[in-house]
Short mmCIF file of C-alpha atoms and ligand atoms in Angstrom, two decimals:
data_model
loop_
_atom_site.label_atom_id
_atom_site.label_comp_id
_atom_site.label_asym_id
_atom_site.label_seq_id
_atom_site.Cartn_x
_atom_site.Cartn_y
_atom_site.Cartn_z
CA MET A 1 -10.17 14.00 16.94
CA THR A 2 -12.95 11.46 16.36
CA THR A 3 -12.53 7.82 17.13
CA PRO A 4 -15.82 6.56 15.81
CA THR A 5 -17.81 3.63 17.08
CA PRO A 6 -19.63 2.93 13.84
CA THR A 7 -23.17 1.74 14.13
CA ILE A 8 -23.55 1.08 10.42
CA THR A 9 -23.64 -2.61 9.67
CA SER A 10 -24.86 -2.82 6.08
CA PHE A 11 -24.06 -1.16 2.76
CA GLU A 12 -27.79 -0.46 2.23
CA GLU A 13 -27.56 2.26 4.87
CA PHE A 14 -25.37 4.41 2.60
CA ASN A 15 -28.14 4.76 -0.02
CA LEU A 16 -25.70 4.08 -2.80
CA PRO A 17 -26.92 3.98 -6.41
CA GLU A 18 -28.42 0.63 -7.33
CA PRO A 19 -25.79 -0.33 -9.97
CA ILE A 20 -22.98 0.33 -7.48
CA MET A 21 -24.80 -1.75 -4.84
CA ALA A 22 -24.99 -4.55 -7.39
CA CYS A 23 -21.19 -4.37 -7.84
CA ILE A 24 -20.64 -4.42 -4.06
CA ASN A 25 -22.75 -7.57 -3.86
CA ALA A 26 -20.96 -9.11 -6.82
CA LEU A 27 -17.63 -8.46 -5.06
CA GLY A 28 -18.96 -10.43 -2.10
CA PHE A 29 -18.69 -7.52 0.36
CA THR A 30 -21.42 -8.44 2.81
CA ALA A 31 -20.84 -5.67 5.37
CA PRO A 32 -18.76 -2.50 5.49
CA THR A 33 -15.38 -2.80 7.22
CA PRO A 34 -14.90 -0.46 10.23
CA VAL A 35 -13.08 2.12 8.10
CA GLN A 36 -15.89 2.07 5.54
CA ALA A 37 -18.57 2.34 8.22
CA ALA A 38 -16.83 5.42 9.63
CA VAL A 39 -15.56 7.18 6.52
CA ILE A 40 -18.33 6.71 3.95
CA PRO A 41 -21.04 8.63 5.86
CA ALA A 42 -18.50 11.22 7.03
CA ALA A 43 -17.25 11.91 3.50
CA MET A 44 -20.78 11.97 2.10
CA GLN A 45 -21.76 14.55 4.66
CA GLY A 46 -18.96 16.83 3.38
CA GLY A 47 -15.95 18.59 4.87
CA ASP A 48 -12.30 17.61 5.03
CA TRP A 49 -11.27 14.39 6.71
CA ILE A 50 -8.00 12.91 7.85
CA VAL A 51 -8.19 9.15 8.21
CA SER A 52 -5.60 7.07 10.01
CA ALA A 53 -6.25 3.61 8.68
CA GLN A 54 -4.04 0.67 8.01
CA THR A 55 -3.52 -0.91 4.65
CA GLY A 56 -5.80 -3.90 4.06
CA SER A 57 -8.61 -2.31 6.06
CA GLY A 58 -10.89 -1.63 3.09
CA LYS A 59 -9.85 2.04 2.89
CA THR A 60 -9.97 2.12 -0.93
CA ALA A 61 -13.71 1.55 -1.12
CA ALA A 62 -14.07 3.96 1.82
CA PHE A 63 -12.93 6.85 -0.37
CA LEU A 64 -14.09 5.54 -3.73
CA LEU A 65 -17.74 5.01 -2.81
CA PRO A 66 -18.47 8.60 -1.70
CA ALA A 67 -16.67 9.90 -4.81
CA LEU A 68 -18.61 7.54 -7.08
CA GLN A 69 -21.89 8.52 -5.48
CA HIS A 70 -21.16 12.19 -6.08
CA ILE A 71 -20.23 11.47 -9.69
CA TRP A 72 -23.38 9.41 -10.16
CA ASN A 73 -25.55 12.26 -8.86
CA SER A 74 -23.79 14.74 -11.15
CA MET A 75 -24.29 12.42 -14.12
CA ARG A 76 -27.97 12.01 -13.27
CA SER A 77 -28.44 15.76 -13.14
CA GLY A 78 -27.77 15.52 -16.89
CA SER A 79 -25.62 18.58 -17.39
CA ASN A 80 -22.06 18.31 -18.58
CA ASN A 81 -22.02 14.63 -19.33
CA PRO A 82 -19.60 13.35 -20.53
CA PRO A 83 -17.73 15.88 -18.45
CA ASP A 84 -15.12 18.28 -19.75
CA ALA A 85 -13.30 17.94 -16.43
CA PRO A 86 -13.12 15.26 -13.73
CA TYR A 87 -15.15 15.43 -10.52
CA ALA A 88 -12.89 13.39 -8.31
CA LEU A 89 -9.14 12.90 -8.14
CA VAL A 90 -7.21 10.32 -6.13
CA ILE A 91 -3.44 10.55 -5.83
CA CYS A 92 -1.32 7.59 -4.82
CA PRO A 93 2.41 7.28 -4.08
CA THR A 94 3.19 4.48 -6.53
CA ARG A 95 2.07 3.28 -9.93
CA GLU A 96 1.14 -0.11 -8.54
CA LEU A 97 -1.10 1.40 -5.90
CA ALA A 98 -2.72 3.74 -8.44
CA GLN A 99 -3.41 0.80 -10.72
CA GLN A 100 -4.83 -1.21 -7.84
CA VAL A 101 -7.11 1.67 -6.84
CA ALA A 102 -8.21 2.09 -10.48
CA SER A 103 -8.97 -1.61 -10.74
CA ASP A 104 -11.03 -1.43 -7.49
CA ALA A 105 -12.90 1.57 -8.95
CA ILE A 106 -13.62 -0.27 -12.19
CA ASN A 107 -14.99 -3.20 -10.19
CA LEU A 108 -17.35 -0.83 -8.41
CA ILE A 109 -18.73 0.82 -11.55
CA LYS A 110 -19.28 -2.14 -13.83
CA GLY A 111 -23.01 -1.58 -14.05
CA THR A 112 -22.92 2.21 -14.32
CA LYS A 113 -23.13 3.10 -17.98
CA GLY A 114 -20.92 6.00 -18.97
CA LEU A 115 -18.99 6.48 -15.74
CA ARG A 116 -15.36 6.71 -16.74
CA VAL A 117 -12.13 6.29 -14.83
CA ALA A 118 -8.68 7.40 -16.04
CA THR A 119 -5.37 6.20 -14.60
CA VAL A 120 -2.55 8.69 -14.93
CA VAL A 121 0.80 7.20 -13.96
CA GLY A 122 4.37 7.42 -15.15
CA GLY A 123 5.80 4.75 -17.46
CA THR A 124 2.75 4.69 -19.78
CA PRO A 125 2.43 6.61 -23.06
CA TYR A 126 1.07 10.17 -22.97
CA HIS A 127 -1.17 9.77 -26.03
CA LYS A 128 -3.07 6.90 -24.37
CA GLN A 129 -3.52 8.95 -21.20
CA ARG A 130 -4.77 11.91 -23.22
CA GLN A 131 -7.50 9.67 -24.65
CA ASP A 132 -8.33 8.27 -21.21
CA LEU A 133 -8.55 11.72 -19.67
CA LYS A 134 -11.13 12.83 -22.23
CA GLY A 135 -14.49 12.57 -20.55
CA ALA A 136 -13.14 10.92 -17.36
CA HIS A 137 -15.21 11.45 -14.21
CA LEU A 138 -12.65 10.01 -11.82
CA VAL A 139 -8.88 10.31 -12.19
CA ILE A 140 -6.43 8.17 -10.27
CA ALA A 141 -2.89 9.41 -10.54
CA THR A 142 0.63 9.41 -9.23
CA PRO A 143 1.89 12.90 -8.36
CA GLY A 144 4.73 13.28 -10.88
CA ARG A 145 2.77 12.43 -14.02
CA LEU A 146 -0.26 14.40 -12.88
CA VAL A 147 1.88 17.51 -12.41
CA ASP A 148 3.21 16.98 -15.95
CA TRP A 149 -0.36 17.10 -17.25
CA ILE A 150 -1.18 20.14 -15.14
CA ASN A 151 1.90 21.96 -16.46
CA GLN A 152 1.02 21.07 -20.06
CA GLY A 153 -2.55 22.24 -19.58
CA GLY A 154 -3.64 18.69 -20.41
CA ILE A 155 -6.04 18.34 -17.49
CA ASN A 156 -8.76 20.69 -16.34
CA LEU A 157 -9.33 20.52 -12.59
CA SER A 158 -11.77 23.40 -12.37
CA ARG A 159 -14.80 21.17 -11.69
CA LEU A 160 -13.12 18.98 -9.11
CA HIS A 161 -15.31 18.14 -6.15
CA SER A 162 -12.96 15.97 -4.11
CA LEU A 163 -9.25 15.33 -3.84
CA THR A 164 -8.12 12.17 -2.02
CA LEU A 165 -4.55 11.53 -0.94
CA ASP A 166 -4.02 7.83 -0.45
CA GLU A 167 -1.07 6.75 1.69
CA ALA A 168 -0.03 10.34 2.31
CA ASP A 169 2.77 9.22 4.64
CA ARG A 170 4.37 7.31 1.79
CA MET A 171 4.03 10.27 -0.58
CA LEU A 172 5.98 12.35 1.94
CA ASP A 173 8.59 9.59 2.28
CA LEU A 174 9.06 9.70 -1.47
CA GLY A 175 9.55 13.46 -1.48
CA PHE A 176 6.33 14.42 -3.29
CA THR A 177 5.62 17.52 -1.19
CA ASP A 178 6.15 19.98 -4.08
CA GLU A 179 3.99 17.94 -6.43
CA ILE A 180 1.21 17.69 -3.85
CA ASN A 181 1.31 21.44 -3.32
CA ALA A 182 1.17 22.03 -7.09
CA ILE A 183 -1.84 19.70 -7.36
CA HIS A 184 -3.49 21.45 -4.42
CA GLU A 185 -3.10 24.82 -6.15
CA ALA A 186 -4.41 23.49 -9.43
CA CYS A 187 -7.67 22.45 -7.77
CA GLU A 188 -8.02 25.00 -5.01
CA HIS A 189 -11.75 25.43 -5.63
CA ARG A 190 -12.54 21.83 -4.73
CA GLN A 191 -15.08 21.20 -2.02
CA GLN A 192 -13.47 18.34 -0.19
CA THR A 193 -10.09 16.86 0.68
CA LEU A 194 -9.61 13.41 2.18
CA MET A 195 -6.25 12.31 3.42
CA PHE A 196 -5.46 8.69 4.29
CA SER A 197 -2.31 7.74 6.11
CA ALA A 198 -1.14 4.75 8.16
CA THR A 199 0.96 7.02 10.35
CA PHE A 200 0.14 10.50 11.52
CA THR A 201 3.12 12.50 12.76
CA SER A 202 3.98 16.20 12.65
CA ARG A 203 4.88 16.15 8.94
CA GLU A 204 1.47 14.74 7.96
CA THR A 205 -0.17 17.33 10.24
CA ARG A 206 1.78 20.06 8.45
CA LEU A 207 0.71 18.75 5.08
CA ALA A 208 -2.90 18.54 6.22
CA SER A 209 -2.87 22.12 7.45
CA ASN A 210 -1.61 23.25 4.01
CA LEU A 211 -4.24 21.34 2.10
CA MET A 212 -7.30 21.16 4.27
CA LEU A 213 -9.84 23.39 5.96
CA ASN A 214 -10.72 22.49 9.56
CA PRO A 215 -10.17 18.81 8.98
CA GLN A 216 -11.73 16.27 11.29
CA HIS A 217 -9.79 13.17 12.20
CA ILE A 218 -11.02 9.60 12.05
CA LEU A 219 -8.63 7.36 13.91
CA LEU A 220 -8.96 3.69 13.15
CA ALA A 221 -5.54 2.28 13.76
CA SER A 222 -2.61 2.92 16.00
CA SER A 223 0.71 1.17 15.49
CA LYS A 224 -0.05 -0.89 18.61
CA GLU A 225 -3.36 -2.23 17.36
CA LYS A 226 -2.26 -3.01 13.84
CA HIS A 227 -2.27 -6.40 12.23
CA THR A 228 -3.61 -8.51 15.05
CA ASN A 229 -4.55 -11.13 12.44
CA ILE A 230 -0.91 -11.53 11.41
CA THR A 231 1.39 -13.85 13.37
CA GLN A 232 4.74 -12.13 13.60
CA GLN A 233 7.96 -14.01 14.26
CA LEU A 234 11.62 -13.10 14.44
CA GLN A 235 14.25 -15.64 13.43
CA TRP A 236 17.90 -14.97 14.09
CA ALA A 237 20.40 -16.22 11.54
CA ASP A 238 24.12 -16.79 12.03
CA ASN A 239 25.00 -15.66 8.53
CA SER A 240 23.57 -15.22 5.02
CA HIS A 241 23.80 -18.94 4.25
CA HIS A 242 21.89 -19.82 7.41
CA GLN A 243 19.30 -17.18 6.62
CA HIS A 244 18.79 -18.62 3.15
CA GLN A 245 18.28 -22.09 4.65
CA LEU A 246 15.63 -20.66 6.97
CA LEU A 247 13.87 -18.97 4.08
CA LYS A 248 13.88 -22.17 2.02
CA HIS A 249 12.46 -24.10 4.91
CA TRP A 250 9.56 -21.66 5.13
CA LEU A 251 8.96 -21.68 1.40
CA GLN A 252 8.46 -25.43 1.56
CA ASP A 253 5.95 -25.16 4.40
CA GLU A 254 2.64 -26.60 3.30
CA THR A 255 0.67 -23.70 4.78
CA MET A 256 2.43 -21.32 2.41
CA VAL A 257 0.29 -20.49 -0.60
CA GLN A 258 1.96 -17.33 -1.89
CA ALA A 259 4.55 -15.03 -0.39
CA VAL A 260 6.20 -11.66 -0.72
CA ILE A 261 9.85 -11.52 0.25
CA PHE A 262 11.22 -8.07 0.96
CA ALA A 263 14.81 -7.41 0.09
CA SER A 264 16.76 -4.24 0.78
CA THR A 265 17.90 -3.33 -2.69
CA GLN A 266 16.90 -3.76 -6.30
CA VAL A 267 20.07 -5.79 -6.92
CA GLU A 268 19.21 -8.08 -4.04
CA THR A 269 15.63 -8.67 -5.26
CA ASP A 270 16.92 -9.76 -8.69
CA ARG A 271 19.62 -11.94 -7.23
CA LEU A 272 17.35 -13.66 -4.72
CA ALA A 273 14.54 -14.25 -7.22
CA LYS A 274 17.04 -15.87 -9.63
CA GLU A 275 18.50 -17.97 -6.85
CA LEU A 276 15.06 -19.22 -5.79
CA GLU A 277 14.12 -19.97 -9.39
CA SER A 278 17.31 -22.01 -9.79
CA GLU A 279 16.26 -23.91 -6.66
CA GLY A 280 12.94 -24.83 -8.24
CA ILE A 281 10.74 -22.21 -6.51
CA SER A 282 8.58 -20.16 -8.87
CA ALA A 283 9.69 -16.63 -8.08
CA ALA A 284 10.02 -13.22 -9.72
CA SER A 285 11.42 -9.88 -8.64
CA LEU A 286 9.68 -6.51 -8.59
CA HIS A 287 11.36 -3.14 -8.22
CA GLY A 288 11.23 0.40 -9.45
CA ALA A 289 14.01 0.13 -12.04
CA MET A 290 11.90 -2.24 -14.16
CA PRO A 291 9.80 -0.98 -17.05
CA GLN A 292 6.19 -0.52 -16.00
CA VAL A 293 4.97 -3.16 -18.46
CA LEU A 294 7.16 -5.76 -16.80
CA ARG A 295 6.09 -4.67 -13.32
CA ASN A 296 2.45 -5.05 -14.33
CA ARG A 297 3.09 -8.43 -15.89
CA ARG A 298 4.75 -9.72 -12.74
CA LEU A 299 2.00 -8.42 -10.47
CA ASP A 300 -0.54 -10.03 -12.73
CA ALA A 301 1.34 -13.33 -12.57
CA LEU A 302 1.24 -13.12 -8.78
CA ARG A 303 -2.46 -12.31 -8.78
CA LYS A 304 -3.23 -15.20 -11.11
CA ASN A 305 -1.12 -17.53 -8.98
CA ARG A 306 1.31 -18.20 -11.82
CA ILE A 307 4.16 -17.36 -9.48
CA LYS A 308 4.39 -18.38 -5.87
CA VAL A 309 6.89 -15.89 -4.57
CA LEU A 310 7.47 -12.24 -5.34
CA VAL A 311 10.77 -10.71 -4.21
CA ALA A 312 10.27 -6.97 -3.91
CA THR A 313 11.58 -3.68 -2.62
CA ASP A 314 9.41 -1.58 -0.31
CA VAL A 315 8.00 0.90 -2.75
CA ALA A 316 7.34 -1.55 -5.55
CA ALA A 317 5.33 -3.74 -3.22
CA ARG A 318 3.14 -0.92 -1.97
CA GLY A 319 -0.45 -1.47 -3.00
CA ILE A 320 -0.09 -5.18 -3.69
CA ASP A 321 -3.45 -6.63 -2.78
CA VAL A 322 -3.43 -10.36 -3.37
CA PRO A 323 -5.66 -12.30 -0.98
CA ASN A 324 -3.65 -15.53 -1.35
CA ILE A 325 -0.51 -14.06 0.17
CA THR A 326 -0.16 -16.15 3.29
CA HIS A 327 3.40 -15.18 4.19
CA VAL A 328 5.59 -12.10 4.18
CA PHE A 329 9.33 -12.43 4.73
CA ASN A 330 11.66 -9.65 5.70
CA TYR A 331 14.86 -10.91 4.13
CA GLY A 332 16.53 -7.51 4.13
CA LEU A 333 15.26 -5.26 6.91
CA PRO A 334 13.32 -2.10 6.05
CA MET A 335 15.06 1.28 6.07
CA LYS A 336 12.39 2.69 8.33
CA ALA A 337 10.45 1.09 11.15
CA GLU A 338 7.10 2.22 9.62
CA ASP A 339 7.88 0.19 6.51
CA TYR A 340 7.80 -2.94 8.62
CA VAL A 341 4.09 -2.30 9.24
CA HIS A 342 3.41 -1.67 5.55
CA ARG A 343 5.34 -4.75 4.53
CA ILE A 344 3.59 -7.20 6.80
CA GLY A 345 0.25 -5.73 5.69
CA ARG A 346 0.71 -7.50 2.33
CA THR A 347 -0.59 -10.61 4.08
CA GLY A 348 -3.71 -10.96 6.22
CA ARG A 349 -5.77 -9.00 3.66
CA ALA A 350 -9.44 -8.30 4.36
CA GLY A 351 -9.47 -9.98 7.75
CA ARG A 352 -7.70 -13.21 6.76
CA ASN A 353 -4.83 -14.58 8.80
CA GLY A 354 -1.24 -14.17 7.74
CA VAL A 355 2.30 -14.96 8.86
CA ALA A 356 5.16 -12.45 8.85
CA ILE A 357 8.68 -13.74 9.38
CA THR A 358 11.57 -11.37 9.93
CA PHE A 359 15.09 -12.69 9.52
CA ALA A 360 17.88 -10.83 11.23
CA GLN A 361 21.57 -11.24 11.80
CA ARG A 362 23.69 -9.89 14.58
CA GLY A 363 24.35 -6.55 12.91
CA ASP A 364 20.60 -6.00 12.54
CA ALA A 365 19.83 -5.98 16.26
CA PHE A 366 19.53 -2.20 16.41
CA LYS A 367 17.01 -2.20 13.54
CA ILE A 368 14.94 -4.83 15.30
CA ARG A 369 14.97 -2.65 18.38
CA ASP A 370 13.70 0.32 16.32
CA ILE A 371 10.92 -1.76 14.79
CA GLU A 372 9.85 -3.12 18.16
CA ARG A 373 9.82 0.39 19.61
CA TYR A 374 7.71 1.57 16.72
CA ILE A 375 5.15 -1.23 16.91
CA GLU A 376 5.29 -1.06 20.71
CA ARG A 377 5.67 -4.78 21.11
CA THR A 378 8.36 -7.43 21.05
CA ILE A 379 8.35 -9.73 18.05
CA PRO A 380 8.43 -13.29 19.39
CA VAL A 381 11.66 -15.14 18.55
CA THR A 382 11.16 -18.58 17.02
CA THR A 383 13.53 -21.22 15.70
CA ILE A 384 13.23 -24.15 13.33
CA GLU A 385 14.24 -27.56 14.54
CA GLY A 386 17.55 -28.55 13.02
CA LEU A 387 18.20 -24.96 11.87
CA GLU A 388 18.69 -23.27 15.23
CA PRO A 389 21.26 -20.45 15.29
CA GLN A 390 24.48 -21.02 17.16
CA LEU A 391 24.07 -17.92 19.29
CA SER A 392 21.16 -17.54 21.69
CA ALA A 393 18.48 -14.90 21.12
CA GLU A 394 19.93 -13.03 24.11
CA ASP A 395 23.37 -12.97 22.48
CA PHE A 396 21.87 -11.57 19.30
CA LYS A 397 19.92 -8.94 21.18
CA ARG A 398 22.89 -8.02 23.35
CA SER A 399 24.47 -6.44 20.31
CA GLN A 400 21.59 -3.92 20.25
CA GLY A 401 22.72 -0.38 19.85
CA ARG A 402 26.27 -1.45 19.03
CA GLY A 403 25.71 -3.30 15.80
CA LYS A 404 26.06 -1.93 12.33
CA PRO A 405 24.40 -3.51 9.33
CA ALA A 406 26.60 -6.32 8.11
CA ARG A 407 28.22 -5.89 4.70
CA GLY A 408 25.89 -6.52 1.83
CA ARG A 409 22.79 -6.40 4.00
CA ALA A 410 20.13 -3.85 4.83
CA GLY A 411 21.11 -0.40 3.75
CA SER A 412 24.57 -1.25 2.54
CA SER A 413 24.45 -3.47 -0.49
CA GLY A 414 24.41 -3.00 -4.09
CA GLY A 415 24.43 0.33 -5.84
CA TYR A 416 20.70 1.14 -5.88
CA ARG A 417 18.54 2.89 -3.37
CA GLY A 418 16.66 0.40 -1.24
CA ASN A 419 13.39 2.30 -1.18
CA ASP A 420 12.89 2.75 -4.87
P1 LIG B 501 -7.88 -2.05 0.91
O1 LIG B 501 -7.52 -1.77 2.34
O2 LIG B 501 -8.78 -1.05 0.34
O3 LIG B 501 -6.65 -2.31 0.09
O4 LIG B 501 -8.75 -3.43 0.88
C1 LIG B 501 -8.21 -4.67 1.28
C2 LIG B 501 -9.00 -5.82 0.72
O5 LIG B 501 -10.29 -5.90 1.33
C3 LIG B 501 -9.28 -5.77 -0.77
O6 LIG B 501 -9.02 -7.07 -1.29
C4 LIG B 501 -10.75 -5.44 -0.89
O7 LIG B 501 -11.30 -5.99 -2.05
C5 LIG B 501 -11.30 -6.10 0.35
N1 LIG B 501 -12.52 -5.43 0.87
C6 LIG B 501 -12.77 -4.12 0.89
N2 LIG B 501 -13.95 -3.87 1.46
C7 LIG B 501 -14.46 -5.06 1.84
C8 LIG B 501 -15.66 -5.47 2.51
N3 LIG B 501 -16.56 -4.59 2.92
N4 LIG B 501 -15.85 -6.79 2.72
C9 LIG B 501 -14.92 -7.69 2.32
N5 LIG B 501 -13.76 -7.39 1.69
C10 LIG B 501 -13.52 -6.08 1.46
#
């Protein structure tokens, strides 16, 4: 395992093509982030790499830049351009993340004439994707739709140089193992595999040993070190009404610019967004049962600051990269302790500060304990003057291990799967 101490301090040191450098400057990236300083030279040098890096660390450019440089060199060599098959493939667990990665890629290639990116995700028409795939150098895809194209013979992966798995832990959570294996087989002659994951447990190790050859490991984040720029707080609530009062108090805080509120179920996201709207707070919901067009429209509204608050389920919110998000609220607790880390990573993007507030009721004490064990720290308990709970923090915590989720809260409400 390598835990690098990067010595690279400027993008110039990567010898990237001039038009890509111009895009980096236009994006205002003055220096590589630690993950970029470690991964870009490693990936350019070749070989398979496992990277443990947290979301918001700049990991997208860390895998896109080496891929784009390789594509650029292939284009310059003059043969096979436009290509009859892509050179680089990135797979992402969710449509939103794939679209975010594609938009980052497009921002990095603005000055490179002829370099083409295709996004291949579910929920968008096949005929449009067929057009996009023609002559694409870089393909960014979700596993299900990509496997559809592979099975139909609609994509040729014989020239692929690199395969990148972004958020591999989440792809495993979502049960994409078979799809990943099918993709692996369809491009088994590739020269490089990169695997990014926030967590690295035995299941990711197993996946890596299936897909990679003598991978080296770059370790940039452990659950303990994560999110030091995010102030985390735990607020106990006596009941749902009290919890809603706490949330409303926070939403009126003048330091709050934009927020993501996590709910446990799709039903709850819709209900809460409507309730907030009726209370005069500009809010919208986002979850996996919505048509993709609507999901995109809502994300766009968040990005353009037309809505202040997005109420989302875990999976739908994955990949949301909006720098103005100052606050994350856990209104319904996550199903899994790891999701807590992913959720709070929606704020504090690119080194900014953020605030993450977790609301919990008595029956949630055991989930709080699991989260605190996972992050290896205690989340400080805070209260709001005039809205203090009737029980003390100790009373709430004393129910640890005995509590069950209260009716209608995390894991129990509403008819849909929480992690859509
Ligand atoms: P990511 O972890 O790839 O989702 O990136 C998180 C955020 O950091 C995105 O908004 C990127 O645009 C931004 N970012 C990536 N690299 C840099 C950099 N070198 N300097 C400043 N911001 C960056």
